[in-house]
Each structure stands twice: as structure tokens, then as C-alpha cells.
Amino acid sequence: LNLDKNGNCPKLMNILVSHLLWADDLILLSLDSVTCQAQINKLVDYCNKWGIEINELKTKCVIFGQDNNNNNNGDNLRLLVGSETLEIVDSYCYLGIVLHKSGKLCHAKISLKTKAMRAFFGFK
């Protein structure tokens, strides 16, 4: 499944990074909504071909770089998995790390600290 061919994806050390994948957890990365929807469509086609279901209730969209004044809040953005519109959220937890629309890791740091303190003191 080639998700970055001819797409507008971020680069890390001059290498296109179209997605992060661990087991059955997947994050699609793109720099614009057209590329993002194309990636989603490729994923849907792949899943349909192999009989894999996408849980639309767990599938979310985070638009990074949103400012506090909501000038880049994705109000006009509509991404679809099949006929279902994806929910746009402020943050998403991927492999235990909170990814926030601000791009800052302070939210992840707070979440990890809270989890560590609960484990240390045996709270649930």
C-alpha cells in the first residue's frame, strides 16, 4: 500500500513520511486535505480488497498548526471514510502519546505524568 506516491506529505530528514504504522494502529500524514482524502481512499480500497473493516467511531482527524483564534480550525474541511465524515478533534492518543493540534508535546507530557503517578500510587 503506497500512500505517499505523488502526495503532499511531510518530510523527515528529506524522506517522505506518509504514515506511522504499529500493529493495527495507523496515522496518515499529509500537508493538505486533497492528499489526506486520497490517502484515506487508498486505505479504504485496500481494506475492502482484503476484508478489513475501518472503525469510523475510532477514526479521527487532527489538524496540526491550529492557532488559538481558530483561524485554521478546519471548519470547512470534510474528510470521508466511505460515506462517513471523520470527526475533527483537538488531540488524539497514538500508542500512549497525546498528539495535540498545537504540535506541542506538553499535553503528552502531562498525560504521561498522570499515568505514571497513578501507577506509582496504585490509583485507578
mmCIF file of C-alpha atoms in Angstrom:
data_model
loop_
_atom_site.group_PDB
_atom_site.id
_atom_site.type_symbol
_atom_site.label_atom_id
_atom_site.label_comp_id
_atom_site.label_asym_id
_atom_site.label_seq_id
_atom_site.Cartn_x
_atom_site.Cartn_y
_atom_site.Cartn_z
ATOM 1 C CA LEU A 1 0.000 0.000 0.000
ATOM 2 C CA ASN A 2 1.796 3.103 -1.242
ATOM 3 C CA LEU A 3 0.248 6.111 0.482
ATOM 4 C CA ASP A 4 2.813 8.752 -0.459
ATOM 5 C CA LYS A 5 3.091 8.377 -4.235
ATOM 6 C CA ASN A 6 2.524 11.809 -5.804
ATOM 7 C CA GLY A 7 1.225 13.099 -2.474
ATOM 8 C CA ASN A 8 1.971 16.183 -0.444
ATOM 9 C CA CYS A 9 3.363 14.539 2.696
ATOM 10 C CA PRO A 10 5.723 15.850 5.374
ATOM 11 C CA LYS A 11 9.425 15.068 5.192
ATOM 12 C CA LEU A 12 11.749 13.875 7.923
ATOM 13 C CA MET A 13 15.436 14.149 7.048
ATOM 14 C CA ASN A 14 14.405 14.562 3.395
ATOM 15 C CA ILE A 15 12.341 11.338 3.430
ATOM 16 C CA LEU A 16 8.593 11.472 2.754
ATOM 17 C CA VAL A 17 6.597 10.274 5.756
ATOM 18 C CA SER A 18 3.051 9.481 4.675
ATOM 19 C CA HIS A 19 2.067 7.373 7.673
ATOM 20 C CA LEU A 20 3.002 5.848 11.008
ATOM 21 C CA LEU A 21 2.054 2.216 11.499
ATOM 22 C CA TRP A 22 2.313 -0.060 14.518
ATOM 23 C CA ALA A 23 0.335 -3.321 14.557
ATOM 24 C CA ASP A 24 -3.246 -2.233 13.758
ATOM 25 C CA ASP A 25 -2.745 1.450 14.666
ATOM 26 C CA LEU A 26 -2.235 3.771 11.706
ATOM 27 C CA ILE A 27 -1.755 7.516 11.370
ATOM 28 C CA LEU A 28 -1.926 9.089 7.915
ATOM 29 C CA LEU A 29 0.161 12.245 7.497
ATOM 30 C CA SER A 30 -0.400 14.853 4.805
ATOM 31 C CA LEU A 31 0.135 18.557 4.279
ATOM 32 C CA ASP A 32 -3.204 19.256 2.612
ATOM 33 C CA SER A 33 -6.758 17.946 2.550
ATOM 34 C CA VAL A 34 -6.591 16.656 -1.045
ATOM 35 C CA THR A 35 -3.640 14.390 -0.228
ATOM 36 C CA CYS A 36 -5.291 13.314 3.017
ATOM 37 C CA GLN A 37 -8.515 12.304 1.271
ATOM 38 C CA ALA A 38 -6.514 10.459 -1.422
ATOM 39 C CA GLN A 39 -4.681 8.525 1.318
ATOM 40 C CA ILE A 40 -7.972 7.676 3.032
ATOM 41 C CA ASN A 41 -9.438 6.494 -0.296
ATOM 42 C CA LYS A 42 -6.408 4.250 -0.922
ATOM 43 C CA LEU A 43 -6.744 2.854 2.597
ATOM 44 C CA VAL A 44 -10.468 2.190 2.126
ATOM 45 C CA ASP A 45 -9.785 0.417 -1.198
ATOM 46 C CA TYR A 46 -7.052 -1.697 0.413
ATOM 47 C CA CYS A 47 -9.273 -2.615 3.370
ATOM 48 C CA ASN A 48 -12.176 -3.505 1.080
ATOM 49 C CA LYS A 49 -9.896 -5.705 -1.041
ATOM 50 C CA TRP A 50 -8.683 -7.675 1.998
ATOM 51 C CA GLY A 51 -11.920 -7.706 4.004
ATOM 52 C CA ILE A 52 -10.657 -5.370 6.730
ATOM 53 C CA GLU A 53 -13.095 -3.049 8.481
ATOM 54 C CA ILE A 54 -12.267 0.525 9.438
ATOM 55 C CA ASN A 55 -13.904 1.571 12.701
ATOM 56 C CA GLU A 56 -15.269 5.018 11.831
ATOM 57 C CA LEU A 57 -16.038 5.680 15.505
ATOM 58 C CA LYS A 58 -12.338 5.363 16.397
ATOM 59 C CA THR A 59 -11.086 7.139 13.269
ATOM 60 C CA LYS A 60 -10.370 10.827 13.922
ATOM 61 C CA CYS A 61 -8.723 13.789 12.228
ATOM 62 C CA VAL A 62 -6.324 16.261 13.886
ATOM 63 C CA ILE A 63 -5.353 19.408 12.001
ATOM 64 C CA PHE A 64 -1.951 20.434 13.292
ATOM 65 C CA GLY A 65 -0.899 24.056 13.451
ATOM 66 C CA GLN A 66 -4.264 25.437 14.514
ATOM 67 C CA ASP A 67 -3.933 28.714 16.317
ATOM 68 C CA ASN A 68 -5.813 29.817 19.416
ATOM 69 C CA ASN A 69 -8.001 32.159 17.367
ATOM 70 C CA ASN A 70 -9.341 29.227 15.317
ATOM 71 C CA ASN A 71 -8.118 30.777 12.063
ATOM 72 C CA ASN A 72 -7.091 27.334 10.859
ATOM 73 C CA ASN A 73 -9.690 25.158 12.541
ATOM 74 C CA GLY A 74 -10.862 23.064 9.597
ATOM 75 C CA ASP A 75 -14.486 24.257 9.774
ATOM 76 C CA ASN A 76 -14.816 23.825 6.010
ATOM 77 C CA LEU A 77 -12.886 20.550 5.892
ATOM 78 C CA ARG A 78 -14.789 17.337 5.290
ATOM 79 C CA LEU A 79 -12.844 14.083 5.104
ATOM 80 C CA LEU A 80 -14.728 10.880 4.366
ATOM 81 C CA VAL A 81 -14.194 7.202 5.096
ATOM 82 C CA GLY A 82 -16.629 5.783 2.584
ATOM 83 C CA SER A 83 -19.753 7.820 3.222
ATOM 84 C CA GLU A 84 -18.910 8.623 6.865
ATOM 85 C CA THR A 85 -17.490 12.049 7.742
ATOM 86 C CA LEU A 86 -14.464 11.957 10.039
ATOM 87 C CA GLU A 87 -14.676 13.835 13.318
ATOM 88 C CA ILE A 88 -12.106 16.630 13.695
ATOM 89 C CA VAL A 89 -10.644 16.626 17.202
ATOM 90 C CA ASP A 90 -8.102 18.731 19.118
ATOM 91 C CA SER A 91 -5.931 15.776 20.103
ATOM 92 C CA TYR A 92 -5.507 12.060 19.571
ATOM 93 C CA CYS A 93 -3.741 9.418 21.648
ATOM 94 C CA TYR A 94 -1.462 7.246 19.499
ATOM 95 C CA LEU A 95 0.487 4.472 21.236
ATOM 96 C CA GLY A 96 0.040 6.236 24.563
ATOM 97 C CA ILE A 97 1.291 9.622 23.335
ATOM 98 C CA VAL A 98 -1.169 12.512 23.087
ATOM 99 C CA LEU A 99 -0.755 14.335 19.784
ATOM 100 C CA HIS A 100 -2.262 17.830 20.066
ATOM 101 C CA LYS A 101 -3.236 20.173 17.248
ATOM 102 C CA SER A 102 -0.725 22.723 18.562
ATOM 103 C CA GLY A 103 2.083 20.294 17.745
ATOM 104 C CA LYS A 104 3.480 20.778 21.236
ATOM 105 C CA LEU A 105 4.255 17.772 23.403
ATOM 106 C CA CYS A 106 3.281 19.430 26.706
ATOM 107 C CA HIS A 107 -0.091 17.642 26.511
ATOM 108 C CA ALA A 108 1.688 14.299 26.093
ATOM 109 C CA LYS A 109 3.992 15.134 28.994
ATOM 110 C CA ILE A 110 1.057 15.901 31.312
ATOM 111 C CA SER A 111 -0.786 12.738 30.258
ATOM 112 C CA LEU A 112 2.272 10.517 30.756
ATOM 113 C CA LYS A 113 2.998 12.107 34.141
ATOM 114 C CA THR A 114 -0.589 11.482 35.273
ATOM 115 C CA LYS A 115 -0.434 7.847 34.150
ATOM 116 C CA ALA A 116 2.917 7.358 35.893
ATOM 117 C CA MET A 117 1.639 8.878 39.145
ATOM 118 C CA ARG A 118 -1.467 6.646 39.092
ATOM 119 C CA ALA A 119 0.676 3.581 38.505
ATOM 120 C CA PHE A 120 3.152 4.614 41.202
ATOM 121 C CA PHE A 121 0.470 5.184 43.820
ATOM 122 C CA GLY A 122 -1.795 2.348 42.640
ATOM 123 C CA PHE A 123 -4.765 4.587 41.750
ATOM 124 C CA LYS A 124 -7.207 3.656 39.019
#
